Rosetta silent file (secondary structure, phi, psi, omega in degrees, C-alpha in Angstrom):
SEQUENCE: RSTVPVLTAKFQPTAGVFELEQQSFTPVSTLSENFAWSAEGKCVGLLSAAGGKGQLRAPFWLPQEWELALHRRKGALFLNQGYPLRLDEEIELSLPATAQQVLLPATVEDPSEPLRWKVEWSGSGDKVIARLRVELARGEVSLADTPALQKQLRKLFSALAAGASFALPAPP
SCORE:     score description
SCORE:     0.000 S_00000001
   1 L     0.000   98.930 -174.810  131.795  118.834  155.600 S_00000001
   2 L   -72.231   -7.719 -179.316  132.959  115.299  154.993 S_00000001
   3 L   -90.442   -3.073 -179.630  129.888  113.824  156.712 S_00000001
   4 L  -117.904  131.980  176.326  127.489  115.072  154.014 S_00000001
   5 L   -57.778  125.230 -175.809  127.536  113.753  150.415 S_00000001
   6 H   -58.974  -28.039 -178.353  128.981  116.622  148.380 S_00000001
   7 H   -69.327  -19.835 -175.187  126.409  115.993  145.626 S_00000001
   8 H   -65.097  -10.470  177.217  123.451  116.917  147.836 S_00000001
   9 H   -64.017  -34.930 -176.610  124.060  120.603  147.107 S_00000001
  10 L  -134.917   -8.738 -174.653  122.456  120.229  143.652 S_00000001
  11 E  -121.899  162.117  175.613  121.571  116.530  143.188 S_00000001
  12 E  -142.390  148.204  177.942  119.245  113.977  144.751 S_00000001
  13 E   -71.615  147.536 -179.052  119.105  110.175  144.583 S_00000001
  14 L   -81.486  -12.836  179.256  116.353  108.700  142.408 S_00000001
  15 L  -150.405  142.637  173.770  115.593  105.960  144.947 S_00000001
  16 L    67.826 -171.248  178.621  116.022  105.522  148.670 S_00000001
  17 E  -124.958  134.056 -175.986  118.050  107.521  151.151 S_00000001
  18 E   -98.440  130.697  176.188  121.859  107.478  151.152 S_00000001
  19 E  -109.935  106.048 -174.943  123.883  107.131  154.359 S_00000001
  20 E   -71.679  133.809  171.787  127.442  108.260  153.626 S_00000001
  21 E  -107.437  -45.762  175.084  130.390  106.347  155.078 S_00000001
  22 E  -156.554  154.659  179.884  133.211  107.871  153.042 S_00000001
  23 E  -148.559  157.779  171.111  133.683  109.950  149.903 S_00000001
  24 E  -143.088  148.606 -178.019  136.350  111.435  147.707 S_00000001
  25 E  -158.152  156.086  175.665  135.973  114.025  144.970 S_00000001
  26 L   -74.889  147.885 -179.952  137.929  116.342  142.761 S_00000001
  27 L   -59.971  132.529  179.686  137.978  119.940  143.997 S_00000001
  28 L   -61.259  -29.293 -177.567  135.031  121.866  142.599 S_00000001
  29 L   -74.521  -11.513  179.565  137.359  124.830  142.053 S_00000001
  30 L   -85.697   82.510 -174.033  139.496  122.851  139.554 S_00000001
  31 L   -71.365  -16.877 -179.676  137.570  123.908  136.484 S_00000001
  32 L   -80.002   -6.456  179.156  140.116  122.423  134.061 S_00000001
  33 L  -116.738  150.831  171.194  139.168  118.870  135.192 S_00000001
  34 L   -67.455  141.256  177.925  135.937  116.941  134.981 S_00000001
  35 L   -73.940  134.572  177.009  134.335  116.671  138.390 S_00000001
  36 L  -132.725  139.185  179.439  134.440  113.130  139.810 S_00000001
  37 E  -133.475  134.236  175.978  132.844  111.838  143.008 S_00000001
  38 E  -130.847  134.740 -177.060  133.214  108.415  144.565 S_00000001
  39 E  -144.155  152.683  171.951  131.354  107.359  147.683 S_00000001
  40 E  -126.367  144.120 -179.814  130.666  104.354  149.829 S_00000001
  41 E   177.547 -166.416  179.486  127.726  104.023  152.118 S_00000001
  42 E  -120.721  146.120  177.010  124.423  102.366  152.755 S_00000001
  43 E  -116.166  138.201  175.977  121.089  103.025  151.116 S_00000001
  44 E  -110.422  136.926  175.301  117.736  102.590  152.766 S_00000001
  45 L    93.812   14.587  179.491  114.586  102.075  150.704 S_00000001
  46 L   -91.396  -22.262 -173.335  116.040  100.434  147.586 S_00000001
  47 E  -111.025  129.768  173.043  114.618   96.976  148.227 S_00000001
  48 E  -127.631  142.426 -179.695  110.956   96.060  148.328 S_00000001
  49 E  -143.178  136.801  177.074  109.601   92.569  148.851 S_00000001
  50 E  -162.803  141.850  175.121  106.074   91.162  148.984 S_00000001
  51 L    58.889   34.631  178.530  104.414   87.881  148.106 S_00000001
  52 L    78.273    7.882  178.467  107.663   86.020  147.493 S_00000001
  53 E  -125.271  151.612  179.014  108.913   88.584  144.985 S_00000001
  54 E  -137.283  161.385  175.933  111.376   91.413  145.353 S_00000001
  55 E  -140.642  137.149  178.972  112.644   94.430  143.479 S_00000001
  56 E  -120.252  122.430 -179.783  115.925   96.311  143.867 S_00000001
  57 L  -105.880  151.298  179.526  116.208   99.858  142.477 S_00000001
  58 L   -92.493  135.554 -179.447  119.386  101.820  141.774 S_00000001
  59 L   -91.804   67.937  177.415  119.882  105.173  143.541 S_00000001
  60 L   -66.219  153.758  179.325  121.242  107.240  140.668 S_00000001
  61 E  -103.305  123.223  177.912  121.930  110.914  141.385 S_00000001
  62 E  -124.857  154.711  177.843  120.136  113.452  139.189 S_00000001
  63 E   -58.868  136.440  179.462  119.951  117.244  139.335 S_00000001
  64 L   -59.073  -34.150 -175.256  117.170  118.428  141.649 S_00000001
  65 H   -71.525  -13.742 -179.013  115.999  120.934  139.056 S_00000001
  66 H   -68.073  -34.026  176.748  115.110  118.218  136.515 S_00000001
  67 H   -64.918  -40.401  178.709  111.972  117.325  138.431 S_00000001
  68 H   -67.986  -26.781 -178.880  110.937  120.989  138.369 S_00000001
  69 L   -67.812  -14.218 -178.901  111.586  121.139  134.608 S_00000001
  70 L   -77.594  -16.696 -178.078  108.588  118.833  134.053 S_00000001
  71 L   -69.610  154.593  178.664  106.065  121.507  135.021 S_00000001
  72 L   -56.811  138.373 -173.543  104.153  123.427  132.365 S_00000001
  73 L  -128.084  151.183  173.650  106.261  126.292  131.092 S_00000001
  74 L  -113.492   -2.165 -179.310  105.778  129.597  129.346 S_00000001
  75 L  -139.467  176.978 -179.736  109.479  130.178  128.794 S_00000001
  76 L   -68.704  165.509  177.593  112.703  128.388  127.926 S_00000001
  77 E   -97.686  141.105  175.791  114.546  126.176  130.411 S_00000001
  78 E  -123.944   98.738 -175.386  117.780  127.222  132.054 S_00000001
  79 L  -109.668  153.695  175.093  119.379  124.100  133.545 S_00000001
  80 H    51.731   38.497 -179.210  122.717  123.471  135.231 S_00000001
  81 H    55.096   28.104  177.625  123.348  127.216  135.334 S_00000001
  82 H    87.363   -2.462 -177.303  123.402  127.176  131.536 S_00000001
  83 L   -93.754  153.979  171.711  126.294  124.735  131.240 S_00000001
  84 L   -65.473  160.803 -178.726  126.349  121.363  129.487 S_00000001
  85 E  -143.442  134.237  173.854  126.268  118.336  131.787 S_00000001
  86 E  -127.735  126.970  176.917  127.526  114.775  131.444 S_00000001
  87 E  -115.750  132.917  175.641  126.787  112.138  134.073 S_00000001
  88 E  -129.779  101.656 -174.843  128.496  108.754  134.127 S_00000001
  89 E  -120.733  138.090  176.580  127.224  106.744  137.077 S_00000001
  90 E  -136.127  125.668 -176.342  127.869  103.121  138.004 S_00000001
  91 E  -126.629  125.564  176.855  126.349  101.553  141.087 S_00000001
  92 E   -97.334  127.410 -177.054  127.117   98.081  142.398 S_00000001
  93 E  -122.769  144.172  176.545  124.281   96.523  144.372 S_00000001
  94 E  -100.795  130.764  175.910  124.112   93.330  146.409 S_00000001
  95 L   -82.403  158.496  174.052  121.033   91.145  146.094 S_00000001
  96 L   -59.621  146.278 -177.189  119.629   89.317  149.117 S_00000001
  97 L   -58.950  -26.277 -177.453  121.442   86.013  149.634 S_00000001
  98 L   -92.574    4.102 -177.400  118.169   84.118  149.064 S_00000001
  99 L   -64.561  136.031  177.843  117.332   85.818  145.728 S_00000001
 100 E  -131.916  161.012  175.905  116.472   83.424  142.901 S_00000001
 101 E    49.255   55.335 -177.799  115.454   83.852  139.246 S_00000001
 102 E   -72.575  128.969  176.189  116.950   87.317  138.980 S_00000001
 103 E  -118.539  124.602  179.221  115.651   89.379  136.059 S_00000001
 104 L   -97.892  145.146  177.742  117.460   92.563  135.076 S_00000001
 105 L   -61.845  148.523  175.122  115.714   95.395  133.215 S_00000001
 106 L   -68.174  155.400  175.403  116.438   95.681  129.512 S_00000001
 107 L   -65.119  133.597  179.045  118.707   98.482  128.366 S_00000001
 108 E  -127.456  136.859 -179.809  116.708  101.642  127.684 S_00000001
 109 E  -152.560  161.471  172.368  118.068  104.714  125.927 S_00000001
 110 E  -136.275  105.090 -175.847  117.239  107.890  124.072 S_00000001
 111 L   -86.299    4.298 -175.205  120.100  108.943  121.765 S_00000001
 112 L   -93.949  161.246  177.768  118.468  112.167  120.537 S_00000001
 113 L   -79.471  156.893    8.481  119.028  115.772  121.599 S_00000001
 114 L   -87.181  -11.125 -176.431  118.587  117.744  123.768 S_00000001
 115 E  -124.783  105.026  177.224  118.996  114.998  126.442 S_00000001
 116 E   -91.883  135.845 -179.888  120.837  111.828  125.491 S_00000001
 117 E  -154.185  159.491  178.816  120.681  109.020  128.045 S_00000001
 118 E  -152.037  132.554  176.444  121.128  105.298  128.559 S_00000001
 119 E  -121.128  126.071  179.099  120.265  103.023  131.507 S_00000001
 120 E  -141.012  149.282 -179.674  121.683   99.504  131.579 S_00000001
 121 E  -123.325  144.862  174.349  121.938   96.655  134.080 S_00000001
 122 E  -150.388  170.901  176.446  124.358   93.721  134.221 S_00000001
 123 E   144.983  172.945  177.338  125.605   91.232  136.753 S_00000001
 124 E  -158.088  161.672 -179.378  125.638   87.715  137.996 S_00000001
 125 L    65.789 -135.340 -176.782  125.430   85.888  141.273 S_00000001
 126 L   -96.292    8.962 -179.654  124.526   88.108  144.195 S_00000001
 127 E  -121.396  139.622  171.824  125.837   91.351  142.620 S_00000001
 128 E  -129.887  152.731  178.957  124.298   93.555  139.952 S_00000001
 129 E  -122.041  128.080  176.305  125.637   96.714  138.360 S_00000001
 130 E  -110.354  133.245 -178.903  123.392   99.537  137.214 S_00000001
 131 E  -124.279  140.987  176.074  124.818  102.162  134.848 S_00000001
 132 E  -130.792  128.284  173.713  123.479  105.550  133.848 S_00000001
 133 E  -123.356  126.701 -179.561  124.938  107.745  131.117 S_00000001
 134 E  -135.852  139.208  174.567  123.365  111.169  130.539 S_00000001
 135 E  -138.390  118.258  172.755  124.435  114.067  128.346 S_00000001
 136 E  -104.989  105.687 -172.105  122.755  117.447  128.254 S_00000001
 137 L   -64.164  -28.731  179.118  124.585  119.196  125.418 S_00000001
 138 L  -148.264  144.442 -178.041  123.524  122.667  126.526 S_00000001
 139 L   -83.523  -16.524  176.285  122.025  124.051  129.690 S_00000001
 140 E   -98.603  112.398 -177.715  119.894  126.612  127.888 S_00000001
 141 E  -108.308  122.367 -176.699  116.962  124.804  126.285 S_00000001
 142 L   -64.379  160.722  177.532  114.819  126.869  123.917 S_00000001
 143 L   -59.165  -36.374  179.783  111.070  127.108  124.323 S_00000001
 144 L   -67.130  -34.573 -179.034  110.719  125.071  121.104 S_00000001
 145 L   -88.118  -10.729 -176.492  112.939  122.241  122.490 S_00000001
 146 H   -60.064  -45.357  178.656  111.412  122.257  125.984 S_00000001
 147 H   -60.031  -37.608  178.426  108.551  119.797  125.214 S_00000001
 148 H   -64.781  -43.475  178.292  111.053  117.313  123.733 S_00000001
 149 H   -63.129  -42.716  179.928  113.267  117.586  126.810 S_00000001
 150 H   -62.583  -40.590  177.272  110.292  117.124  129.131 S_00000001
 151 H   -63.134  -42.227  178.481  109.244  113.998  127.221 S_00000001
 152 H   -64.180  -40.261  178.287  112.808  112.652  127.476 S_00000001
 153 H   -63.482  -41.165  178.598  112.890  113.346  131.212 S_00000001
 154 H   -61.919  -43.419  178.152  109.614  111.460  131.718 S_00000001
 155 H   -64.393  -39.827  178.654  111.004  108.457  129.811 S_00000001
 156 H   -63.867  -47.142  179.506  114.226  108.639  131.817 S_00000001
 157 H   -60.954  -37.688  176.632  112.386  108.737  135.157 S_00000001
 158 H   -64.561  -42.792  179.371  110.299  105.731  134.052 S_00000001
 159 H   -63.914  -37.277 -179.283  113.438  103.806  133.084 S_00000001
 160 H   -73.071  -21.543  178.843  115.024  104.619  136.451 S_00000001
 161 H   -74.078  -20.689  177.875  111.934  103.351  138.290 S_00000001
 162 L   -74.490  155.010  178.880  112.582   99.836  136.921 S_00000001
 163 L  -151.158  179.768  176.508  114.858   97.588  138.891 S_00000001
 164 E   -71.570  129.849  177.336  116.168   94.082  139.224 S_00000001
 165 E  -111.481  154.149 -176.239  113.352   91.713  140.126 S_00000001
 166 E  -158.349  163.974  176.658  113.767   88.340  141.770 S_00000001
 167 E  -100.652  146.751  175.316  111.955   85.511  143.540 S_00000001
 168 L  -114.603  133.500 -179.790  112.374   84.769  147.219 S_00000001
 169 L   -64.911  148.870  177.768  111.963   81.197  148.455 S_00000001
 170 L   -67.817  142.213  179.643  109.015   80.472  150.686 S_00000001
 171 L   -63.647  146.851 -179.350  109.975   80.227  154.370 S_00000001
 172 L   -67.875    0.000    0.000  110.282   76.638  155.655 S_00000001
């Protein structure tokens, strides 16, 4: 179904709602290749503005089950069907034409196991680029490592909640 983002089967955007225009992806059945997905579309709900200030958030795609992994547990975690997972996401966003004094979030990362991740922003003019790199070395997380993973997920979700902030000129 080319009208539905292929990632929605197991992933969800961290901000806004995505309206797909076109996509391309490697066949899921080609297990000898890394899966790659590229899409173009529009997002609703990424931009908020009030009191002459605005914020733009990036809609990174994360596994739906990661939110559920934050709940109190009595057993080990089994994520991504037990397989390792690496995400490399880059999203180009356009700022409003009237945006001034743009401030990008500082780079935030956690290089330790079991979940290594890095969120970084760059850009100039009316375009910004948000990048997310995540590596889950193993999909089976022991009961002993589960609290560390949950702490890392909370830090990651907090980092993803930050966005580019900017000033908007007062109307004439």
